[in-house]
Amino acid sequence: FRLLADDKNTNLLKAHGGVVRYQFFRTAEDVQQMEAEGAAPVDSIAVSLDTRKKTGDGGSHRRTPSKKSHSHQSDAGRQSSTLSEGLVSIHTPVCDLGLDHTAGVSAQMRQAFDKLVAQHNVPRAHHFELRHRIYVALAFAAGDSELRYALLRARIYAAAILSQLMNEREFKNAFLSREPNFTADIIGVLQPEVHAPLSVQTAVFLALESLLKQRSEVSGAYVALNASANHGVLMFILRKAFTDVDGPPAFPYELMSALYFFLTAMANNMNGGQLLVSAGVVPVFVSALKHTHSQQLRSIGRAAKLLDYLISSTSSTFPAFCSANGIATLVDRIHSEVMSAVAVSDANPEAAADLTSPVTLPRFPDYPKQLYRRREILAAEQIYLLKELFKLLTHLVQQPSYNDRLRNLVETTLPQTLRTVLNYPAAFGSN
């Protein structure tokens, strides 16, 4: 997985990746089935030989067709006589397959597939996986990084879908028995030295969110992530996401959403919330409340929501929240957002007319879609952020054990902020 995601060592990629590697065990049933379909391997061999005759034998690395392939009948007899059960290993460089490099990737894959199936008598049950191995080898050999990333994302998403559709026992028998280190392998893609693209990291976090539903993978995921360590890969990504207070987001919206979904699943899972608090995620989320860029509003609201859940579910979160000056930061951010909303409302004086104008009821059934809606002044992201900030503050006040730390709230800007909210219904409304 690291080799698929790394795009720095191009020479290493071509040396190790441009080879079709596949092993399978040919059973007695496979031998009987292929002997019953004796004409099919012969056709594949004929196609392979015709392709080689058209492209020429210009290279010592190509095999010279033997005299055994002059007639279909003799091929069928020799094919059935040489088939045997046992382990078969395929290790063929792409450059030795004699492919037409002017054709597309799909055409090259078909050429390589026909030749390898004919040469190694691959049963039908292994055709799909062999196609995948050929695609990966072609991507490495051609240096097509986008194709490699697409194949890697497809494999990660396929495992995530399987974990969603199957129960723990079925998923273990169908997938984990063949890929026992899958969770640790995809987490290795997140390491900074791998230089994985952001689209692949997004797929990894979405897959991890699905894999946490499999109880057998929870502990392994936490160990691979080093979730309880302050220097782990998870904390590295979180700190990078909220580094620049006034700048745009360091990661795209898709990656931040996938990271949020994973952190939510982790906080809801076995000891996940406690591990996050031990790693020092609370100060990072408190620092996220100070970000002012408009494109960060959705991420800040999600950070406040995660803080709310961690405080209510883990007893050690609130002391860490207070130690990071979380209460003062929360009150200041609420005041800042409320005053920003008031400024937007003052710049739109016609918005207050919506509150005094009569409500226009829909005329059914002539206009079934004519519904009355009050025009929103604030952006959806700002409304979401204000909701989460007030919800976090409400839950803190409702906890009797936090009264000692919250008794000084009346001396802050909070009372004035709440009064301002009530005085501007056009800006805040029922939200």
mmCIF file with all atom_site columns, N, CA and C in Angstrom, residues 44-112:
data_model
loop_
_atom_site.group_PDB
_atom_site.id
_atom_site.type_symbol
_atom_site.label_atom_id
_atom_site.label_alt_id
_atom_site.label_comp_id
_atom_site.label_asym_id
_atom_site.label_entity_id
_atom_site.label_seq_id
_atom_site.pdbx_PDB_ins_code
_atom_site.Cartn_x
_atom_site.Cartn_y
_atom_site.Cartn_z
_atom_site.occupancy
_atom_site.B_iso_or_equiv
_atom_site.pdbx_formal_charge
_atom_site.auth_seq_id
_atom_site.auth_comp_id
_atom_site.auth_asym_id
_atom_site.auth_atom_id
_atom_site.pdbx_PDB_model_num
ATOM 1   N N  . SER A 1 44  ? -6.797 -19.169 -26.501 1.00 0.00 ? 44  SER A N  1
ATOM 2   C CA . SER A 1 44  ? -5.985 -18.138 -25.873 1.00 0.00 ? 44  SER A CA 1
ATOM 3   C C  . SER A 1 44  ? -4.542 -18.213 -26.340 1.00 0.00 ? 44  SER A C  1
ATOM 4   N N  . ILE A 1 45  ? -4.038 -19.459 -26.470 1.00 0.00 ? 45  ILE A N  1
ATOM 5   C CA . ILE A 1 45  ? -2.670 -19.629 -26.935 1.00 0.00 ? 45  ILE A CA 1
ATOM 6   C C  . ILE A 1 45  ? -2.549 -19.155 -28.382 1.00 0.00 ? 45  ILE A C  1
ATOM 7   N N  . ALA A 1 46  ? -3.566 -19.449 -29.184 1.00 0.00 ? 46  ALA A N  1
ATOM 8   C CA . ALA A 1 46  ? -3.516 -19.017 -30.574 1.00 0.00 ? 46  ALA A CA 1
ATOM 9   C C  . ALA A 1 46  ? -3.510 -17.497 -30.670 1.00 0.00 ? 46  ALA A C  1
ATOM 10  N N  . VAL A 1 47  ? -4.348 -16.829 -29.848 1.00 0.00 ? 47  VAL A N  1
ATOM 11  C CA . VAL A 1 47  ? -4.359 -15.373 -29.851 1.00 0.00 ? 47  VAL A CA 1
ATOM 12  C C  . VAL A 1 47  ? -3.009 -14.823 -29.439 1.00 0.00 ? 47  VAL A C  1
ATOM 13  N N  . SER A 1 48  ? -2.398 -15.456 -28.410 1.00 0.00 ? 48  SER A N  1
ATOM 14  C CA . SER A 1 48  ? -1.100 -14.988 -27.946 1.00 0.00 ? 48  SER A CA 1
ATOM 15  C C  . SER A 1 48  ? -0.042 -15.150 -29.027 1.00 0.00 ? 48  SER A C  1
ATOM 16  N N  . LEU A 1 49  ? -0.080 -16.303 -29.736 1.00 0.00 ? 49  LEU A N  1
ATOM 17  C CA . LEU A 1 49  ? 0.914  -16.548 -30.756 1.00 0.00 ? 49  LEU A CA 1
ATOM 18  C C  . LEU A 1 49  ? 0.711  -15.630 -31.950 1.00 0.00 ? 49  LEU A C  1
ATOM 19  N N  . ASP A 1 50  ? -0.567 -15.376 -32.312 1.00 0.00 ? 50  ASP A N  1
ATOM 20  C CA . ASP A 1 50  ? -0.818 -14.471 -33.423 1.00 0.00 ? 50  ASP A CA 1
ATOM 21  C C  . ASP A 1 50  ? -0.332 -13.070 -33.109 1.00 0.00 ? 50  ASP A C  1
ATOM 22  N N  . THR A 1 51  ? -0.518 -12.650 -31.831 1.00 0.00 ? 51  THR A N  1
ATOM 23  C CA . THR A 1 51  ? -0.065 -11.318 -31.438 1.00 0.00 ? 51  THR A CA 1
ATOM 24  C C  . THR A 1 51  ? 1.452  -11.209 -31.539 1.00 0.00 ? 51  THR A C  1
ATOM 25  N N  . ARG A 1 52  ? 2.142  -12.286 -31.117 1.00 0.00 ? 52  ARG A N  1
ATOM 26  C CA . ARG A 1 52  ? 3.600  -12.260 -31.170 1.00 0.00 ? 52  ARG A CA 1
ATOM 27  C C  . ARG A 1 52  ? 4.098  -12.256 -32.620 1.00 0.00 ? 52  ARG A C  1
ATOM 28  N N  . LYS A 1 53  ? 3.362  -12.972 -33.507 1.00 0.00 ? 53  LYS A N  1
ATOM 29  C CA . LYS A 1 53  ? 3.797  -13.001 -34.906 1.00 0.00 ? 53  LYS A CA 1
ATOM 30  C C  . LYS A 1 53  ? 3.623  -11.633 -35.546 1.00 0.00 ? 53  LYS A C  1
ATOM 31  N N  . LYS A 1 54  ? 2.525  -10.902 -35.129 1.00 0.00 ? 54  LYS A N  1
ATOM 32  C CA . LYS A 1 54  ? 2.299  -9.592  -35.724 1.00 0.00 ? 54  LYS A CA 1
ATOM 33  C C  . LYS A 1 54  ? 3.308  -8.576  -35.207 1.00 0.00 ? 54  LYS A C  1
ATOM 34  N N  . THR A 1 55  ? 3.631  -8.633  -33.924 1.00 0.00 ? 55  THR A N  1
ATOM 35  C CA . THR A 1 55  ? 4.569  -7.666  -33.350 1.00 0.00 ? 55  THR A CA 1
ATOM 36  C C  . THR A 1 55  ? 6.007  -8.025  -33.634 1.00 0.00 ? 55  THR A C  1
ATOM 37  N N  . GLY A 1 56  ? 6.279  -9.272  -34.047 1.00 0.00 ? 56  GLY A N  1
ATOM 38  C CA . GLY A 1 56  ? 7.647  -9.671  -34.337 1.00 0.00 ? 56  GLY A CA 1
ATOM 39  C C  . GLY A 1 56  ? 8.333  -10.215 -33.122 1.00 0.00 ? 56  GLY A C  1
ATOM 40  N N  . ASP A 1 57  ? 9.481  -10.807 -33.336 1.00 0.00 ? 57  ASP A N  1
ATOM 41  C CA . ASP A 1 57  ? 10.239 -11.413 -32.240 1.00 0.00 ? 57  ASP A CA 1
ATOM 42  C C  . ASP A 1 57  ? 11.493 -10.593 -31.999 1.00 0.00 ? 57  ASP A C  1
ATOM 43  N N  . GLY A 1 58  ? 11.305 -9.276  -31.899 1.00 0.00 ? 58  GLY A N  1
ATOM 44  C CA . GLY A 1 58  ? 12.449 -8.390  -31.766 1.00 0.00 ? 58  GLY A CA 1
ATOM 45  C C  . GLY A 1 58  ? 12.910 -8.248  -30.355 1.00 0.00 ? 58  GLY A C  1
ATOM 46  N N  . GLY A 1 59  ? 13.532 -9.215  -29.767 1.00 0.00 ? 59  GLY A N  1
ATOM 47  C CA . GLY A 1 59  ? 14.016 -9.098  -28.399 1.00 0.00 ? 59  GLY A CA 1
ATOM 48  C C  . GLY A 1 59  ? 14.323 -10.457 -27.843 1.00 0.00 ? 59  GLY A C  1
ATOM 49  N N  . SER A 1 60  ? 15.444 -10.591 -27.183 1.00 0.00 ? 60  SER A N  1
ATOM 50  C CA . SER A 1 60  ? 15.826 -11.881 -26.643 1.00 0.00 ? 60  SER A CA 1
ATOM 51  C C  . SER A 1 60  ? 14.993 -12.266 -25.449 1.00 0.00 ? 60  SER A C  1
ATOM 52  N N  . HIS A 1 61  ? 14.239 -11.278 -24.850 1.00 0.00 ? 61  HIS A N  1
ATOM 53  C CA . HIS A 1 61  ? 13.474 -11.574 -23.652 1.00 0.00 ? 61  HIS A CA 1
ATOM 54  C C  . HIS A 1 61  ? 12.173 -12.275 -23.985 1.00 0.00 ? 61  HIS A C  1
ATOM 55  N N  . ARG A 1 62  ? 11.772 -12.310 -25.283 1.00 0.00 ? 62  ARG A N  1
ATOM 56  C CA . ARG A 1 62  ? 10.529 -12.977 -25.638 1.00 0.00 ? 62  ARG A CA 1
ATOM 57  C C  . ARG A 1 62  ? 10.784 -14.448 -25.897 1.00 0.00 ? 62  ARG A C  1
ATOM 58  N N  . ARG A 1 63  ? 9.796  -15.222 -25.547 1.00 0.00 ? 63  ARG A N  1
ATOM 59  C CA . ARG A 1 63  ? 9.928  -16.662 -25.757 1.00 0.00 ? 63  ARG A CA 1
ATOM 60  C C  . ARG A 1 63  ? 9.596  -17.008 -27.206 1.00 0.00 ? 63  ARG A C  1
ATOM 61  N N  . THR A 1 64  ? 10.329 -17.918 -27.773 1.00 0.00 ? 64  THR A N  1
ATOM 62  C CA . THR A 1 64  ? 10.074 -18.374 -29.142 1.00 0.00 ? 64  THR A CA 1
ATOM 63  C C  . THR A 1 64  ? 9.017  -19.471 -29.103 1.00 0.00 ? 64  THR A C  1
ATOM 64  N N  . PRO A 1 65  ? 7.946  -19.358 -29.897 1.00 0.00 ? 65  PRO A N  1
ATOM 65  C CA . PRO A 1 65  ? 6.904  -20.378 -29.878 1.00 0.00 ? 65  PRO A CA 1
ATOM 66  C C  . PRO A 1 65  ? 7.494  -21.738 -30.240 1.00 0.00 ? 65  PRO A C  1
ATOM 67  N N  . SER A 1 66  ? 7.115  -22.724 -29.477 1.00 0.00 ? 66  SER A N  1
ATOM 68  C CA . SER A 1 66  ? 7.622  -24.071 -29.717 1.00 0.00 ? 66  SER A CA 1
ATOM 69  C C  . SER A 1 66  ? 6.865  -24.718 -30.870 1.00 0.00 ? 66  SER A C  1
ATOM 70  N N  . LYS A 1 67  ? 7.395  -25.792 -31.361 1.00 0.00 ? 67  LYS A N  1
ATOM 71  C CA . LYS A 1 67  ? 6.781  -26.507 -32.469 1.00 0.00 ? 67  LYS A CA 1
ATOM 72  C C  . LYS A 1 67  ? 5.522  -27.240 -32.065 1.00 0.00 ? 67  LYS A C  1
ATOM 73  N N  . LYS A 1 68  ? 5.214  -27.260 -30.786 1.00 0.00 ? 68  LYS A N  1
ATOM 74  C CA . LYS A 1 68  ? 4.037  -27.978 -30.307 1.00 0.00 ? 68  LYS A CA 1
ATOM 75  C C  . LYS A 1 68  ? 2.748  -27.246 -30.647 1.00 0.00 ? 68  LYS A C  1
ATOM 76  N N  . SER A 1 69  ? 2.829  -25.982 -31.095 1.00 0.00 ? 69  SER A N  1
ATOM 77  C CA . SER A 1 69  ? 1.616  -25.183 -31.270 1.00 0.00 ? 69  SER A CA 1
ATOM 78  C C  . SER A 1 69  ? 1.265  -25.020 -32.738 1.00 0.00 ? 69  SER A C  1
ATOM 79  N N  . HIS A 1 70  ? 1.460  -26.042 -33.578 1.00 0.00 ? 70  HIS A N  1
ATOM 80  C CA . HIS A 1 70  ? 1.167  -25.932 -34.998 1.00 0.00 ? 70  HIS A CA 1
ATOM 81  C C  . HIS A 1 70  ? -0.268 -26.304 -35.309 1.00 0.00 ? 70  HIS A C  1
ATOM 82  N N  . SER A 1 71  ? -0.900 -27.130 -34.529 1.00 0.00 ? 71  SER A N  1
ATOM 83  C CA . SER A 1 71  ? -2.277 -27.557 -34.799 1.00 0.00 ? 71  SER A CA 1
ATOM 84  C C  . SER A 1 71  ? -3.064 -27.509 -33.516 1.00 0.00 ? 71  SER A C  1
ATOM 85  N N  . HIS A 1 72  ? -4.383 -27.208 -33.646 1.00 0.00 ? 72  HIS A N  1
ATOM 86  C CA . HIS A 1 72  ? -5.234 -27.114 -32.472 1.00 0.00 ? 72  HIS A CA 1
ATOM 87  C C  . HIS A 1 72  ? -5.416 -28.466 -31.801 1.00 0.00 ? 72  HIS A C  1
ATOM 88  N N  . GLN A 1 73  ? -5.469 -29.539 -32.552 1.00 0.00 ? 73  GLN A N  1
ATOM 89  C CA . GLN A 1 73  ? -5.696 -30.853 -31.956 1.00 0.00 ? 73  GLN A CA 1
ATOM 90  C C  . GLN A 1 73  ? -4.500 -31.285 -31.118 1.00 0.00 ? 73  GLN A C  1
ATOM 91  N N  . SER A 1 74  ? -3.301 -31.083 -31.655 1.00 0.00 ? 74  SER A N  1
ATOM 92  C CA . SER A 1 74  ? -2.128 -31.471 -30.873 1.00 0.00 ? 74  SER A CA 1
ATOM 93  C C  . SER A 1 74  ? -1.998 -30.614 -29.640 1.00 0.00 ? 74  SER A C  1
ATOM 94  N N  . ASP A 1 75  ? -2.359 -29.294 -29.742 1.00 0.00 ? 75  ASP A N  1
ATOM 95  C CA . ASP A 1 75  ? -2.328 -28.420 -28.571 1.00 0.00 ? 75  ASP A CA 1
ATOM 96  C C  . ASP A 1 75  ? -3.278 -28.921 -27.510 1.00 0.00 ? 75  ASP A C  1
ATOM 97  N N  . ALA A 1 76  ? -4.489 -29.330 -27.915 1.00 0.00 ? 76  ALA A N  1
ATOM 98  C CA . ALA A 1 76  ? -5.472 -29.787 -26.936 1.00 0.00 ? 76  ALA A CA 1
ATOM 99  C C  . ALA A 1 76  ? -4.987 -31.033 -26.229 1.00 0.00 ? 76  ALA A C  1
ATOM 100 N N  . GLY A 1 77  ? -4.374 -31.968 -26.993 1.00 0.00 ? 77  GLY A N  1
ATOM 101 C CA . GLY A 1 77  ? -3.897 -33.170 -26.340 1.00 0.00 ? 77  GLY A CA 1
ATOM 102 C C  . GLY A 1 77  ? -2.772 -32.889 -25.377 1.00 0.00 ? 77  GLY A C  1
ATOM 103 N N  . ARG A 1 78  ? -1.810 -32.062 -25.809 1.00 0.00 ? 78  ARG A N  1
ATOM 104 C CA . ARG A 1 78  ? -0.693 -31.748 -24.918 1.00 0.00 ? 78  ARG A CA 1
ATOM 105 C C  . ARG A 1 78  ? -1.152 -30.892 -23.739 1.00 0.00 ? 78  ARG A C  1
ATOM 106 N N  . GLN A 1 79  ? -2.156 -29.983 -23.979 1.00 0.00 ? 79  GLN A N  1
ATOM 107 C CA . GLN A 1 79  ? -2.642 -29.134 -22.892 1.00 0.00 ? 79  GLN A CA 1
ATOM 108 C C  . GLN A 1 79  ? -3.251 -29.982 -21.779 1.00 0.00 ? 79  GLN A C  1
ATOM 109 N N  . SER A 1 80  ? -4.077 -30.941 -22.130 1.00 0.00 ? 80  SER A N  1
ATOM 110 C CA . SER A 1 80  ? -4.718 -31.783 -21.117 1.00 0.00 ? 80  SER A CA 1
ATOM 111 C C  . SER A 1 80  ? -3.725 -32.692 -20.433 1.00 0.00 ? 80  SER A C  1
ATOM 112 N N  . SER A 1 81  ? -2.648 -33.036 -21.133 1.00 0.00 ? 81  SER A N  1
ATOM 113 C CA . SER A 1 81  ? -1.692 -33.945 -20.520 1.00 0.00 ? 81  SER A CA 1
ATOM 114 C C  . SER A 1 81  ? -0.733 -33.238 -19.576 1.00 0.00 ? 81  SER A C  1
ATOM 115 N N  . THR A 1 82  ? -0.508 -31.919 -19.807 1.00 0.00 ? 82  THR A N  1
ATOM 116 C CA . THR A 1 82  ? 0.446  -31.210 -18.964 1.00 0.00 ? 82  THR A CA 1
ATOM 117 C C  . THR A 1 82  ? -0.210 -30.538 -17.770 1.00 0.00 ? 82  THR A C  1
ATOM 118 N N  . LEU A 1 83  ? -1.528 -30.407 -17.744 1.00 0.00 ? 83  LEU A N  1
ATOM 119 C CA . LEU A 1 83  ? -2.195 -29.784 -16.611 1.00 0.00 ? 83  LEU A CA 1
ATOM 120 C C  . LEU A 1 83  ? -2.034 -30.641 -15.376 1.00 0.00 ? 83  LEU A C  1
ATOM 121 N N  . SER A 1 84  ? -1.704 -30.029 -14.272 1.00 0.00 ? 84  SER A N  1
ATOM 122 C CA . SER A 1 84  ? -1.566 -30.743 -13.011 1.00 0.00 ? 84  SER A CA 1
ATOM 123 C C  . SER A 1 84  ? -1.910 -29.790 -11.888 1.00 0.00 ? 84  SER A C  1
ATOM 124 N N  . GLU A 1 85  ? -2.346 -30.336 -10.787 1.00 0.00 ? 85  GLU A N  1
ATOM 125 C CA . GLU A 1 85  ? -2.672 -29.507 -9.635  1.00 0.00 ? 85  GLU A CA 1
ATOM 126 C C  . GLU A 1 85  ? -1.398 -29.143 -8.877  1.00 0.00 ? 85  GLU A C  1
ATOM 127 N N  . GLY A 1 86  ? -1.478 -28.016 -8.147  1.00 0.00 ? 86  GLY A N  1
ATOM 128 C CA . GLY A 1 86  ? -0.335 -27.567 -7.377  1.00 0.00 ? 86  GLY A CA 1
ATOM 129 C C  . GLY A 1 86  ? -0.247 -26.052 -7.360  1.00 0.00 ? 86  GLY A C  1
ATOM 130 N N  . LEU A 1 87  ? 0.786  -25.550 -6.700  1.00 0.00 ? 87  LEU A N  1
ATOM 131 C CA . LEU A 1 87  ? 1.001  -24.113 -6.580  1.00 0.00 ? 87  LEU A CA 1
ATOM 132 C C  . LEU A 1 87  ? 1.640  -23.569 -7.851  1.00 0.00 ? 87  LEU A C  1
ATOM 133 N N  . VAL A 1 88  ? 1.063  -22.478 -8.367  1.00 0.00 ? 88  VAL A N  1
ATOM 134 C CA . VAL A 1 88  ? 1.574  -21.846 -9.576  1.00 0.00 ? 88  VAL A CA 1
ATOM 135 C C  . VAL A 1 88  ? 1.947  -20.410 -9.225  1.00 0.00 ? 88  VAL A C  1
ATOM 136 N N  . SER A 1 89  ? 3.150  -20.013 -9.591  1.00 0.00 ? 89  SER A N  1
ATOM 137 C CA . SER A 1 89  ? 3.645  -18.669 -9.304  1.00 0.00 ? 89  SER A CA 1
ATOM 138 C C  . SER A 1 89  ? 3.893  -17.933 -10.611 1.00 0.00 ? 89  SER A C  1
ATOM 139 N N  . ILE A 1 90  ? 3.309  -16.740 -10.714 1.00 0.00 ? 90  ILE A N  1
ATOM 140 C CA . ILE A 1 90  ? 3.490  -15.890 -11.897 1.00 0.00 ? 90  ILE A CA 1
ATOM 141 C C  . ILE A 1 90  ? 4.369  -14.716 -11.494 1.00 0.00 ? 90  ILE A C  1
ATOM 142 N N  . HIS A 1 91  ? 5.475  -14.547 -12.205 1.00 0.00 ? 91  HIS A N  1
ATOM 143 C CA . HIS A 1 91  ? 6.392  -13.430 -11.955 1.00 0.00 ? 91  HIS A CA 1
ATOM 144 C C  . HIS A 1 91  ? 6.932  -12.992 -13.307 1.00 0.00 ? 91  HIS A C  1
ATOM 145 N N  . THR A 1 92  ? 6.196  -12.111 -13.967 1.00 0.00 ? 92  THR A N  1
ATOM 146 C CA . THR A 1 92  ? 6.499  -11.722 -15.336 1.00 0.00 ? 92  THR A CA 1
ATOM 147 C C  . THR A 1 92  ? 6.600  -10.213 -15.435 1.00 0.00 ? 92  THR A C  1
ATOM 148 N N  . PRO A 1 93  ? 7.754  -9.667  -15.821 1.00 0.00 ? 93  PRO A N  1
ATOM 149 C CA . PRO A 1 93  ? 7.832  -8.217  -16.048 1.00 0.00 ? 93  PRO A CA 1
ATOM 150 C C  . PRO A 1 93  ? 6.931  -7.787  -17.196 1.00 0.00 ? 93  PRO A C  1
ATOM 151 N N  . VAL A 1 94  ? 6.400  -6.604  -17.100 1.00 0.00 ? 94  VAL A N  1
ATOM 152 C CA . VAL A 1 94  ? 5.511  -6.099  -18.146 1.00 0.00 ? 94  VAL A CA 1
ATOM 153 C C  . VAL A 1 94  ? 6.252  -5.959  -19.469 1.00 0.00 ? 94  VAL A C  1
ATOM 154 N N  . CYS A 1 95  ? 7.541  -5.608  -19.394 1.00 0.00 ? 95  CYS A N  1
ATOM 155 C CA . CYS A 1 95  ? 8.310  -5.424  -20.630 1.00 0.00 ? 95  CYS A CA 1
ATOM 156 C C  . CYS A 1 95  ? 8.510  -6.730  -21.391 1.00 0.00 ? 95  CYS A C  1
ATOM 157 N N  . ASP A 1 96  ? 8.329  -7.880  -20.735 1.00 0.00 ? 96  ASP A N  1
ATOM 158 C CA . ASP A 1 96  ? 8.498  -9.173  -21.385 1.00 0.00 ? 96  ASP A CA 1
ATOM 159 C C  . ASP A 1 96  ? 7.217  -9.689  -22.018 1.00 0.00 ? 96  ASP A C  1
ATOM 160 N N  . LEU A 1 97  ? 6.120  -8.958  -21.880 1.00 0.00 ? 97  LEU A N  1
ATOM 161 C CA . LEU A 1 97  ? 4.842  -9.431  -22.413 1.00 0.00 ? 97  LEU A CA 1
ATOM 162 C C  . LEU A 1 97  ? 4.607  -9.015  -23.852 1.00 0.00 ? 97  LEU A C  1
ATOM 163 N N  . GLY A 1 98  ? 5.457  -8.133  -24.383 1.00 0.00 ? 98  GLY A N  1
ATOM 164 C CA . GLY A 1 98  ? 5.307  -7.728  -25.780 1.00 0.00 ? 98  GLY A CA 1
ATOM 165 C C  . GLY A 1 98  ? 4.012  -7.016  -26.064 1.00 0.00 ? 98  GLY A C  1
ATOM 166 N N  . LEU A 1 99  ? 3.637  -6.045  -25.229 1.00 0.00 ? 99  LEU A N  1
ATOM 167 C CA . LEU A 1 99  ? 2.366  -5.357  -25.379 1.00 0.00 ? 99  LEU A CA 1
ATOM 168 C C  . LEU A 1 99  ? 2.479  -4.222  -26.391 1.00 0.00 ? 99  LEU A C  1
ATOM 169 N N  . ASP A 1 100 ? 1.355  -3.862  -26.939 1.00 0.00 ? 100 ASP A N  1
ATOM 170 C CA . ASP A 1 100 ? 1.270  -2.740  -27.862 1.00 0.00 ? 100 ASP A CA 1
ATOM 171 C C  . ASP A 1 100 ? 1.097  -1.467  -27.039 1.00 0.00 ? 100 ASP A C  1
ATOM 172 N N  . HIS A 1 101 ? 2.181  -0.715  -26.847 1.00 0.00 ? 101 HIS A N  1
ATOM 173 C CA . HIS A 1 101 ? 2.155  0.455   -25.976 1.00 0.00 ? 101 HIS A CA 1
ATOM 174 C C  . HIS A 1 101 ? 1.420  1.639   -26.596 1.00 0.00 ? 101 HIS A C  1
ATOM 175 N N  . THR A 1 102 ? 1.096  1.537   -27.875 1.00 0.00 ? 102 THR A N  1
ATOM 176 C CA . THR A 1 102 ? 0.301  2.601   -28.489 1.00 0.00 ? 102 THR A CA 1
ATOM 177 C C  . THR A 1 102 ? -1.182 2.464   -28.156 1.00 0.00 ? 102 THR A C  1
ATOM 178 N N  . ALA A 1 103 ? -1.577 1.291   -27.686 1.00 0.00 ? 103 ALA A N  1
ATOM 179 C CA . ALA A 1 103 ? -2.981 1.066   -27.327 1.00 0.00 ? 103 ALA A CA 1
ATOM 180 C C  . ALA A 1 103 ? -3.251 1.615   -25.928 1.00 0.00 ? 103 ALA A C  1
ATOM 181 N N  . GLY A 1 104 ? -4.509 1.654   -25.562 1.00 0.00 ? 104 GLY A N  1
ATOM 182 C CA . GLY A 1 104 ? -4.889 2.138   -24.247 1.00 0.00 ? 104 GLY A CA 1
ATOM 183 C C  . GLY A 1 104 ? -4.571 1.134   -23.159 1.00 0.00 ? 104 GLY A C  1
ATOM 184 N N  . VAL A 1 105 ? -4.817 1.552   -21.927 1.00 0.00 ? 105 VAL A N  1
ATOM 185 C CA . VAL A 1 105 ? -4.511 0.688   -20.794 1.00 0.00 ? 105 VAL A CA 1
ATOM 186 C C  . VAL A 1 105 ? -5.395 -0.555  -20.809 1.00 0.00 ? 105 VAL A C  1
ATOM 187 N N  . SER A 1 106 ? -6.664 -0.391  -21.147 1.00 0.00 ? 106 SER A N  1
ATOM 188 C CA . SER A 1 106 ? -7.575 -1.545  -21.174 1.00 0.00 ? 106 SER A CA 1
ATOM 189 C C  . SER A 1 106 ? -7.150 -2.560  -22.226 1.00 0.00 ? 106 SER A C  1
ATOM 190 N N  . ALA A 1 107 ? -6.730 -2.072  -23.393 1.00 0.00 ? 107 ALA A N  1
ATOM 191 C CA . ALA A 1 107 ? -6.284 -2.986  -24.440 1.00 0.00 ? 107 ALA A CA 1
ATOM 192 C C  . ALA A 1 107 ? -5.001 -3.707  -24.032 1.00 0.00 ? 107 ALA A C  1
ATOM 193 N N  . GLN A 1 108 ? -4.073 -2.999  -23.421 1.00 0.00 ? 108 GLN A N  1
ATOM 194 C CA . GLN A 1 108 ? -2.856 -3.642  -22.941 1.00 0.00 ? 108 GLN A CA 1
ATOM 195 C C  . GLN A 1 108 ? -3.158 -4.666  -21.854 1.00 0.00 ? 108 GLN A C  1
ATOM 196 N N  . MET A 1 109 ? -4.101 -4.326  -20.984 1.00 0.00 ? 109 MET A N  1
ATOM 197 C CA . MET A 1 109 ? -4.458 -5.280  -19.938 1.00 0.00 ? 109 MET A CA 1
ATOM 198 C C  . MET A 1 109 ? -5.026 -6.562  -20.547 1.00 0.00 ? 109 MET A C  1
ATOM 199 N N  . ARG A 1 110 ? -5.859 -6.413  -21.595 1.00 0.00 ? 110 ARG A N  1
ATOM 200 C CA . ARG A 1 110 ? -6.438 -7.589  -22.235 1.00 0.00 ? 110 ARG A CA 1
ATOM 201 C C  . ARG A 1 110 ? -5.367 -8.437  -22.902 1.00 0.00 ? 110 ARG A C  1
ATOM 202 N N  . GLN A 1 111 ? -4.407 -7.803  -23.551 1.00 0.00 ? 111 GLN A N  1
ATOM 203 C CA . GLN A 1 111 ? -3.321 -8.554  -24.178 1.00 0.00 ? 111 GLN A CA 1
ATOM 204 C C  . GLN A 1 111 ? -2.517 -9.326  -23.128 1.00 0.00 ? 111 GLN A C  1
ATOM 205 N N  . ALA A 1 112 ? -2.143 -8.642  -22.040 1.00 0.00 ? 112 ALA A N  1
ATOM 206 C CA . ALA A 1 112 ? -1.372 -9.317  -20.994 1.00 0.00 ? 112 ALA A CA 1
ATOM 207 C C  . ALA A 1 112 ? -2.181 -10.423 -20.339 1.00 0.00 ? 112 ALA A C  1
#
